[in-house]
Coordinates of C-alpha atoms and ligand atoms in Angstrom, one line a residue:
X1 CA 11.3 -0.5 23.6
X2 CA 13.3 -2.2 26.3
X3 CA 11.0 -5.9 25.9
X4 CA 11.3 -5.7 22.2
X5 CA 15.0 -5.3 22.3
X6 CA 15.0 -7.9 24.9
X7 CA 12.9 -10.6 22.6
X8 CA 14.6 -9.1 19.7
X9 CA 18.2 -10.6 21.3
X10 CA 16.7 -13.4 22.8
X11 CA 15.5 -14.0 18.7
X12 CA 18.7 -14.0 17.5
X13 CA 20.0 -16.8 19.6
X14 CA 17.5 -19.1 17.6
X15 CA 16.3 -17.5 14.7
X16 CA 19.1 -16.3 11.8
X17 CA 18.7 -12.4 12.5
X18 CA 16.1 -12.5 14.9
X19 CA 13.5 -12.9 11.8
X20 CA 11.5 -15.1 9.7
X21 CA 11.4 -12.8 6.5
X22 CA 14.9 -10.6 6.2
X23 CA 12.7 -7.3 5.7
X24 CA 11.5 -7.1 9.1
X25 CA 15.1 -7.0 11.1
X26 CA 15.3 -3.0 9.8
X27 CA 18.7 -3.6 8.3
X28 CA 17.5 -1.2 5.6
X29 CA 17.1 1.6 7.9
X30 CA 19.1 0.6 11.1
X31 CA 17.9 0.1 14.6
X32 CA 16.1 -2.9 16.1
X33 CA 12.3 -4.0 15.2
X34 CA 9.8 -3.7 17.5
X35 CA 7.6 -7.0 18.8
X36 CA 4.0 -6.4 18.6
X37 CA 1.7 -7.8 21.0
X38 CA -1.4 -6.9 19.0
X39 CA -3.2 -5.1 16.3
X40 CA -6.7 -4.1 15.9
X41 CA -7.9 -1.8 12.8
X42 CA -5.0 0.5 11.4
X43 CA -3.4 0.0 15.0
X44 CA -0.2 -2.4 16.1
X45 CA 0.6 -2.5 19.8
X46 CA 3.8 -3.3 20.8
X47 CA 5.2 -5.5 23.5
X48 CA 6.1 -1.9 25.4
X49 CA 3.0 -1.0 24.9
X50 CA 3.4 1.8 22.2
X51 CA 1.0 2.1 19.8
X52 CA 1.3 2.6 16.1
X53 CA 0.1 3.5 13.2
X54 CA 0.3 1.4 11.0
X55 CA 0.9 1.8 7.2
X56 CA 2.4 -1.6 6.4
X57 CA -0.6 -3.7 7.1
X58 CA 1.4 -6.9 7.0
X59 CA 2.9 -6.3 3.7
X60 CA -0.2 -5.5 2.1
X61 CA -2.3 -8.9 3.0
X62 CA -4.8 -6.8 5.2
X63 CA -6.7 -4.4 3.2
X64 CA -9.9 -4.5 5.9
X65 CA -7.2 -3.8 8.4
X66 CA -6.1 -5.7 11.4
X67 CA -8.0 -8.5 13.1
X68 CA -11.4 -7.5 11.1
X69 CA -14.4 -8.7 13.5
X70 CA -16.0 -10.4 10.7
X71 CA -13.1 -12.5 8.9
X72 CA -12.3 -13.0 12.7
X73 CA -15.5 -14.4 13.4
X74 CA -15.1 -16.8 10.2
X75 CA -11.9 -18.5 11.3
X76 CA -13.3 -18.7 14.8
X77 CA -15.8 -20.7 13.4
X78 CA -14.2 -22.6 11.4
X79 CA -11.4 -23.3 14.2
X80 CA -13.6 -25.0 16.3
X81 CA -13.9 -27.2 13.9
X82 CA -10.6 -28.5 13.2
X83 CA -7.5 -27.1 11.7
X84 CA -6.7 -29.0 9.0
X85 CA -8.1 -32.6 7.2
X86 CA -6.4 -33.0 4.4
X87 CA -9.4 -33.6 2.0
X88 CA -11.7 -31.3 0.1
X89 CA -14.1 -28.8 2.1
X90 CA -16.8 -26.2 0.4
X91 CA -15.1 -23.0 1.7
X92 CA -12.5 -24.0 -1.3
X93 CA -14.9 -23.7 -4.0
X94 CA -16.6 -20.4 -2.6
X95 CA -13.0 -18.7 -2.5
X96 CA -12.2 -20.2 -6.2
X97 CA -15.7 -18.8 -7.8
X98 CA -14.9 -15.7 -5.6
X99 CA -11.4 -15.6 -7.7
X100 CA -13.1 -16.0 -11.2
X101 CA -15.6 -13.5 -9.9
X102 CA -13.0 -11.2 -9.8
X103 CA -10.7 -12.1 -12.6
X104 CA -12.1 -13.0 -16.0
X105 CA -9.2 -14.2 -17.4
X106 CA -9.2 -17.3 -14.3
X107 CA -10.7 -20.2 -15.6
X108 CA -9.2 -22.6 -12.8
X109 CA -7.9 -21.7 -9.8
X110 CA -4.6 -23.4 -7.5
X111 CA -4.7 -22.9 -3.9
X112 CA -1.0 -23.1 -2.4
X113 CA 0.8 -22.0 0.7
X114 CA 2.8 -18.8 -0.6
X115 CA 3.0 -16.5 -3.2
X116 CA 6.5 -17.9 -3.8
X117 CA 4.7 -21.4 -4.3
X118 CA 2.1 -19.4 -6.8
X119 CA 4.9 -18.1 -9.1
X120 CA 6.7 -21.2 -8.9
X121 CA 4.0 -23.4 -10.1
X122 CA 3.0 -21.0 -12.6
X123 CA 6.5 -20.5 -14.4
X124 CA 6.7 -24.2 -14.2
X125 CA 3.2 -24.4 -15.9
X126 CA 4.1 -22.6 -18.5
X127 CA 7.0 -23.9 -19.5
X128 CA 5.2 -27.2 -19.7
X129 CA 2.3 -25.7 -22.1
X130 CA 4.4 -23.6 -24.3
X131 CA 7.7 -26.6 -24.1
X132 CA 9.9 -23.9 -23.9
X133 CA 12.2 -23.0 -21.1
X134 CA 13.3 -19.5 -21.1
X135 CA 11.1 -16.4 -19.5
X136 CA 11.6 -12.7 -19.2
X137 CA 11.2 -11.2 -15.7
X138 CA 11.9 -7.6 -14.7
X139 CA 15.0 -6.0 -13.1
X140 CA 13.4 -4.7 -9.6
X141 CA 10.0 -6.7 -9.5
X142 CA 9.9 -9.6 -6.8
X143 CA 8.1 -12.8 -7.2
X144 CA 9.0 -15.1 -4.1
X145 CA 11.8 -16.5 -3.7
X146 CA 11.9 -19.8 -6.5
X147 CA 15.8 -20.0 -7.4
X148 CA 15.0 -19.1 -11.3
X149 CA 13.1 -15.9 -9.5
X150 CA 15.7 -14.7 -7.5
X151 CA 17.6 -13.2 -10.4
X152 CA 19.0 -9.5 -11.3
X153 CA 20.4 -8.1 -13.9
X154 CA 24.3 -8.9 -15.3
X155 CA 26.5 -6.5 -15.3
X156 CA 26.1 -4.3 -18.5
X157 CA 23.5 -4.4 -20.6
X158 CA 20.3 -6.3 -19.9
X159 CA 20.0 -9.9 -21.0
X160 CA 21.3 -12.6 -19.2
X161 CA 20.6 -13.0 -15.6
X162 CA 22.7 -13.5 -12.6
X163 CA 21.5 -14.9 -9.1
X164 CA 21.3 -12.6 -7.1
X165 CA 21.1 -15.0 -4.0
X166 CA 24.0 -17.3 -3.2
X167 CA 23.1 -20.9 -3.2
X168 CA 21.7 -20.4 -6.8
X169 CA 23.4 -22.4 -9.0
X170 CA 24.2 -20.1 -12.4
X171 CA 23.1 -23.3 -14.4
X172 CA 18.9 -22.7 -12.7
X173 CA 19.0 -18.5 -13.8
X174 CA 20.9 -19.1 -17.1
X175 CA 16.8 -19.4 -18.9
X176 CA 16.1 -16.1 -17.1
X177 CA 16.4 -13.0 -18.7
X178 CA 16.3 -9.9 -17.5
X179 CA 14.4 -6.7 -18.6
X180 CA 13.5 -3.5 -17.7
X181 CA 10.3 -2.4 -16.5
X182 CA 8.4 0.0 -18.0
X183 CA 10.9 0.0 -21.6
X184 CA 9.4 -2.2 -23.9
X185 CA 12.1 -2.2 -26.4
X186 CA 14.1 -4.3 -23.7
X187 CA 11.4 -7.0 -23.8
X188 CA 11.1 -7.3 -27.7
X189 CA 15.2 -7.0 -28.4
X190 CA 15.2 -10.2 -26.0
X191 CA 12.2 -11.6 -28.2
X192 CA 14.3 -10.7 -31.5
X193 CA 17.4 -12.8 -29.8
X194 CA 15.2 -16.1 -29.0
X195 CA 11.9 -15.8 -30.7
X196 CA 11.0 -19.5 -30.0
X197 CA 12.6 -20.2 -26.6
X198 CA 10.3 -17.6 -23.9
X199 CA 7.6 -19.3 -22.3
X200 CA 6.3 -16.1 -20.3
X201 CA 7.1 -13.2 -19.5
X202 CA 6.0 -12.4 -15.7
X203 CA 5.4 -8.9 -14.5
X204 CA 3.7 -7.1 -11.2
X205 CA 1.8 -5.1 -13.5
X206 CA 2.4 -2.3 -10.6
X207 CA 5.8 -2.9 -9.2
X208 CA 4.9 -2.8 -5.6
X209 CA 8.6 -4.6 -4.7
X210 CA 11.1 -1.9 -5.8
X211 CA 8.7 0.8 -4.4
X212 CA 5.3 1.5 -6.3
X213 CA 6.2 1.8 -9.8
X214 CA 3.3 2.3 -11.9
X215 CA 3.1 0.9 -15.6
X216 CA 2.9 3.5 -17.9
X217 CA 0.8 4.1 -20.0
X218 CA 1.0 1.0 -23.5
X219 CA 3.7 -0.7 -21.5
X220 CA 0.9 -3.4 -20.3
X221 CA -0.9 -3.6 -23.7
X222 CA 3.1 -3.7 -25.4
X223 CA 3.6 -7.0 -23.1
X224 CA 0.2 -8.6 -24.2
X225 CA 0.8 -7.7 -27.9
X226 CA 4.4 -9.2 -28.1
X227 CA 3.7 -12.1 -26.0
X228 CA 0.9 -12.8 -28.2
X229 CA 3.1 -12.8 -31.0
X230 CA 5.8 -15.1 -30.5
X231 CA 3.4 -17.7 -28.8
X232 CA 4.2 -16.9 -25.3
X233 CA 2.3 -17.0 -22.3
X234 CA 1.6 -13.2 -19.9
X235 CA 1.8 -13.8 -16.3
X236 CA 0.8 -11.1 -13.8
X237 CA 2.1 -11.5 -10.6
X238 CA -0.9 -9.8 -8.9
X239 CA 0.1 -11.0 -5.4
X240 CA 0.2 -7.4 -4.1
X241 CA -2.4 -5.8 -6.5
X242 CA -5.0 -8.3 -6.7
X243 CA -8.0 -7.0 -4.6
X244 CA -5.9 -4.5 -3.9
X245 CA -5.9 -1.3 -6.6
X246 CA -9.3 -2.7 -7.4
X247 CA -11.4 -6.0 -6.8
X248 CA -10.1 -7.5 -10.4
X249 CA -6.8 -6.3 -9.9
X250 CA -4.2 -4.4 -12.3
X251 CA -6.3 -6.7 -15.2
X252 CA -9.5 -5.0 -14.0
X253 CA -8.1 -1.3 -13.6
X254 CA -6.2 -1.5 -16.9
X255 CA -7.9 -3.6 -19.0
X256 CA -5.3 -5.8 -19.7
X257 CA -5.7 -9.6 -19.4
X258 CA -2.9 -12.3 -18.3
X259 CA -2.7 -15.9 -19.8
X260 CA -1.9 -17.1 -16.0
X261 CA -2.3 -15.1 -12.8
X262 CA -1.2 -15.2 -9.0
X263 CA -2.5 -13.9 -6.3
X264 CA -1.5 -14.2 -3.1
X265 CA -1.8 -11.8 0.5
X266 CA -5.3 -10.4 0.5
X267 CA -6.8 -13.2 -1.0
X268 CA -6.3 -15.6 2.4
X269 CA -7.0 -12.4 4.6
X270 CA -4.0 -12.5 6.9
X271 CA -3.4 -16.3 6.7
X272 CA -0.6 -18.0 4.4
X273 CA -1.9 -18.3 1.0
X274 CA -0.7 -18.0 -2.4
X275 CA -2.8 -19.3 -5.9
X276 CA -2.2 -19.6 -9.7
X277 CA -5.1 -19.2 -12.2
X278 CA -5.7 -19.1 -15.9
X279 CA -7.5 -20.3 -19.1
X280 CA -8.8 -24.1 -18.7
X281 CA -7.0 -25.3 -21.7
X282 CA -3.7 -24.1 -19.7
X283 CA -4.6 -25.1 -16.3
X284 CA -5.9 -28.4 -17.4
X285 CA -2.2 -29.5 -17.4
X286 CA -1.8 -29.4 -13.9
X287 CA -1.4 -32.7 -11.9
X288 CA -3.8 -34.6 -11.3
X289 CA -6.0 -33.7 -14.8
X290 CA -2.2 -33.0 -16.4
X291 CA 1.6 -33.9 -15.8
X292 CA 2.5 -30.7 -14.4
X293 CA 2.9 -31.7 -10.8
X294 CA 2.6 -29.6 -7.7
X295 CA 0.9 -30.3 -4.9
X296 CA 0.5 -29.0 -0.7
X297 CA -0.1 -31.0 2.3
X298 CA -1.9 -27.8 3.9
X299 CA -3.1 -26.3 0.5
X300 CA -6.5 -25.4 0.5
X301 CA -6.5 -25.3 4.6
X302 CA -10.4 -25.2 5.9
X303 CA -9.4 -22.0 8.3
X304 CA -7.3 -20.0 5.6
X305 CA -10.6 -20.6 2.9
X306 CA -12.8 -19.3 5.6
X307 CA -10.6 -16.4 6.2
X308 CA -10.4 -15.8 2.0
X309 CA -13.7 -16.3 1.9
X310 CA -15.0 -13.8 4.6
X311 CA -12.6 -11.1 3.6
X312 CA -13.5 -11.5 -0.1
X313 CA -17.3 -12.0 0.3
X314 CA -16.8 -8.7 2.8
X315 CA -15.1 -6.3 -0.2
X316 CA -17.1 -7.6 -2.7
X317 CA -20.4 -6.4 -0.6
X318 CA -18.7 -2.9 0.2
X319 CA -17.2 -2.3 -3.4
X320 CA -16.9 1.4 -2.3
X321 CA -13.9 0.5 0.1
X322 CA -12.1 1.6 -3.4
X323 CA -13.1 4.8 -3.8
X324 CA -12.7 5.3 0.2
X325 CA -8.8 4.0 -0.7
X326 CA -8.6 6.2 -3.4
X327 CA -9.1 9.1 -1.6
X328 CA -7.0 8.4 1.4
X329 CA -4.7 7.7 -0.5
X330 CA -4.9 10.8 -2.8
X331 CA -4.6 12.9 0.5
X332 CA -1.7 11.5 1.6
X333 CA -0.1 11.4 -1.9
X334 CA -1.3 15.6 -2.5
X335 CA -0.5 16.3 1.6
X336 CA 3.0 14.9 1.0
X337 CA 3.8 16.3 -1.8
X338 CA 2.3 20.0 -0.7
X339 CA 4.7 19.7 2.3
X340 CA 7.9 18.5 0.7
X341 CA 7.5 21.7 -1.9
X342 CA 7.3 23.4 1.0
X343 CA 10.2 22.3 2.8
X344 CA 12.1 22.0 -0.3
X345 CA 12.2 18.1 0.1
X346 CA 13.1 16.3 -3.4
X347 CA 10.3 13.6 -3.4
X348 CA 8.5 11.8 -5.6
X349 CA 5.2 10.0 -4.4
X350 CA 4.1 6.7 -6.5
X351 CA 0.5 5.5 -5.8
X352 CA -1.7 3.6 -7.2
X353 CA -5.4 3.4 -5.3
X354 CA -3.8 2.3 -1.4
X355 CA -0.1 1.6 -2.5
X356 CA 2.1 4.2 -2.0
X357 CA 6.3 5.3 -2.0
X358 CA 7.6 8.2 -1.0
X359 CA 11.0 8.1 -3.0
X360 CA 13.4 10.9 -1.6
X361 CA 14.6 11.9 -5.0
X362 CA 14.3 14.6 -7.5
X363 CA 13.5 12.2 -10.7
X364 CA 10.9 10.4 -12.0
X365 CA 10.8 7.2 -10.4
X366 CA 9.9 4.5 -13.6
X367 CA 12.2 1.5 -13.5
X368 CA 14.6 0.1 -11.1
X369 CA 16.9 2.2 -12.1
X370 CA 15.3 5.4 -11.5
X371 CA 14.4 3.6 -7.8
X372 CA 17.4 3.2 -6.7
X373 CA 18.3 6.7 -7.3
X374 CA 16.4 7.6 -4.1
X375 CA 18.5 8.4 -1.2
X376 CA 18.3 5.4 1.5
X377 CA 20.0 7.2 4.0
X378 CA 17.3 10.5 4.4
X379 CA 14.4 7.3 4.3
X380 CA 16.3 5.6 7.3
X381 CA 15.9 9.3 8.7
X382 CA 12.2 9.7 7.6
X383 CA 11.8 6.1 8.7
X384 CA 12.7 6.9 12.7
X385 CA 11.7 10.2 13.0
X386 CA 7.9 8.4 12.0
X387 CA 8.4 5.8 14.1
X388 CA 9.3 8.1 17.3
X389 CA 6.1 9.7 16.5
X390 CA 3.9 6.6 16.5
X391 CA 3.5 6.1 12.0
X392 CA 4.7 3.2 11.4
X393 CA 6.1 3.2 7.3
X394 CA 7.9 -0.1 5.7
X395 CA 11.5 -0.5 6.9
X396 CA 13.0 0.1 3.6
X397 CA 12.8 2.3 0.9
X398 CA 11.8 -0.1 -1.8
X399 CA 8.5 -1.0 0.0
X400 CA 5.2 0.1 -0.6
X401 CA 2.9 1.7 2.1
X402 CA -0.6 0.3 2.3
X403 CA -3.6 1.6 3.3
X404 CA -6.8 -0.4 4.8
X405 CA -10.6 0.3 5.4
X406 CA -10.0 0.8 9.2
X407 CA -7.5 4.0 8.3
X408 CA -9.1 7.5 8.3
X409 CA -9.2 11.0 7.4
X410 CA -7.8 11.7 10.8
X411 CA -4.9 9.1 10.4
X412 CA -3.8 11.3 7.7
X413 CA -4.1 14.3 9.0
X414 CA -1.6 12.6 12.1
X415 CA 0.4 11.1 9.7
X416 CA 1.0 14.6 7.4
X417 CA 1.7 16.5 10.7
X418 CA 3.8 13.7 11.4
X419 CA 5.2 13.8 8.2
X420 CA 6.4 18.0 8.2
X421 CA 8.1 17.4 11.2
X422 CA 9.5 14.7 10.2
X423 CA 10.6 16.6 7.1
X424 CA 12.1 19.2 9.7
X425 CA 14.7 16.7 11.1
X426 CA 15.8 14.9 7.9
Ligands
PLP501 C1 4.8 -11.0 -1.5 C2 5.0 -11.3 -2.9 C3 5.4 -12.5 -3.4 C4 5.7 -13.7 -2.5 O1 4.7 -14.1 -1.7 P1 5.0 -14.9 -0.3 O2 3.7 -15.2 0.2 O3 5.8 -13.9 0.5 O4 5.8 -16.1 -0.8 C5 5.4 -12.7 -4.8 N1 5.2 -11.7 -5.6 C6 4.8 -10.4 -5.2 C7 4.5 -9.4 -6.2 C8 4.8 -10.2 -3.8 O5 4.6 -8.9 -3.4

């Protein structure tokens, strides 16, 4: 690792903590990040040359794995000719009928830059159609980094929120409210206390940001119901999930349908992207048919469409890459699980489809509570002992592990024998 550590210094010189996104610097699990050089299927090469595993597939964005020949092959194309114009180009309208393919409940689609731009726009969006200014989010769930987003819970009970960045002024998060995930009874006491002041309530319907947390079972349908009810809009935040745990999504897998819904990750295929979808009536008040304004100098960008488009049109002719998730993902979840019994390992294993955490405690892992009972220090262990051996797992406990297409039965198998040694040292 001795060019890594050397780029990794030379980073910090010029770049605050070496990084462009704080995950990524390791601080969770100590040590120094490796610089990768390439990546090609469920492979990263580093800058010394070692080669990896690799389980984090750039924060879930590549589900066809790394450099995929044929959404390669699209943005080559579309390279060539030009990067950028500024004006509308076809790819855009393939990539938004591809979206309402998937997702029912998208009427009209918004093409932006981020995630954190989707969830911005959205939350503003619905606090223009509803005129109200208050929304519920969940303690543990992660939706970009918007000012009235980055918000935990007070001290005490649940209710008011408190920024959980500096540089958010108390004034921006004091319309946030906090609940807990997966406890309905949070959502409708904060209903009870301002039943005509929530705009939305917005939810990863699986929590993929505090470590996979699953919904269980009536907590979706619960958050559609009560929504409904008091005249408030739903909002899934399927950045991570959409295409992901299936082609529609968490609204697809559980039947449950969102008023307005972002996507994000997958849906540009490894190029910046985020977008925010939902009934016409709502998405109709978005500038320039409505006074909601937001707008994107590179929104819409002729080589990210291309690369949507390709790795869309791609899953949508090979639907069985799901069931081929499923079952990677199942053997990891059952080989993991087998060993840690037999090592007498306290874990629990989250997964949905090809999201996956491997919490290192003895409980039931629902909330963000229940997360955070997981002990950080045995991951960091788990985390190195991986890495020595060539699996490369997300730097932090409160991560999820993705799988792609271009992983295989034999990666698991490495990874699981990987994995009980690993288990040996912790
Ligand atoms: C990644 C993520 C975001 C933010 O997306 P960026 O493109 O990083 O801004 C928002 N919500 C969820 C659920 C995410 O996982």
């Amino acid at each position: 690792m001795e060019l890594s550590r050397r780029l990794f210094n030379e980073a910090l010189r010029v770049i605050p903590g070496g990084v462009n996104s704080p995950v990524r610097a390791f601080k969770a699990v100590g040590g120094e990040p490796f610089f990768v050089e390439k990546a090609e299927g469920s492979r990263l090469y580093t800058v010394d040359g070692q080669e990896l595993l690799d389980y984090v597939q750039s924060w879930g964005a590549l589900i066809l794995g790394h450099a995929h020949p044929k959404v390669l092959g699209y943005i080559k194309e579309a390279l060539d000719k030009g990067t950028s114009y500024g004006t509308p180009v076809e790819n855009e309208i393939k990539l938004a009928k591809l979206v309402k393919e998937a997702f029912p409940s998208i009427e009209l689609v918004r093409f932006v830059n981020s995630g954190t731009e989707a969830t911005m726009s959205a939350i503003r969006l619905a606090r223009a159609y509803t005129k109200r200014d208050k929304i519920i989010k969940f303690e543990g769930c992660y939706h970009g980094h918007a000012d009235h987003l980055l918000v935990s819970a007070g001290s005490g009970a649940m209710t008011f929120g408190v920024p959980s960045s500096r540089g958010v002024p108390y004034d921006i998060t004091k319309n946030t409210l906090i609940a807990a995930f997966n406890d309905l009874e949070s959502v409708s006491s904060l209903f009870q206390k301002f039943p005509e002041d929530i705009a939305a309530v917005i939810v990863e319907p699986v929590s993929g940001n505090m470590g996979v947390v699953p919904p269980r079972e009536g907590f979706l349908k619960g958050l559609r119901e009560i929504t409904r009810k008091y005249g408030s809009l739903l909002i899934f935040d399927e950045i991570i999930t959409g295409f992901r745990i299936s082609f529609g999504g968490a609204q697809e897998m559980y039947g449950i349908y969102a008023d307005i819904t972002c996507l994000g990750k997958i849906l540009g295929g490894g190029l910046p992207i985020g977008a925010y979808g939902g009934r016409k009536e709502i998405m109709e008040m978005v500038s320039p048919l409505g006074s909601v304004y937001q707008a994107g100098t590179l929104s819409g960008n002729p080589v990210v469409m291309a690369a949507g488009v390709s790795t869309l049109e791609h899953i949508k002719n090979n639907m069985e890459i799901y069931s081929y998730l499923e079952n990677l993902g199942n053997m990891l979840e059952e080989g993991i699980e087998d060993l840690a019994k037999h090592k007498g390992i306290p874990v629990r294993v989250n997964r949905v489809g090809s999201m996956l955490t491997v919490f290192f405690t003895e409980e039931d892992v629902y909330d963000y509570k229940t997360a955070k009972k997981s002990d950080t220090s045995t991951y960091a262990k788990f985390f190195h002992s991986l890495l020595r051996r060539g699996i490369y797992i997300p730097p932090s406990q409160f991560e999820a592990w993705f799988l792609s297409s271009a992983h295989t039965k034999h990666d698991i198998e490495r990874t699981l024998d990987a994995i009980k040694r690993a288990f040996d040292e912790i």
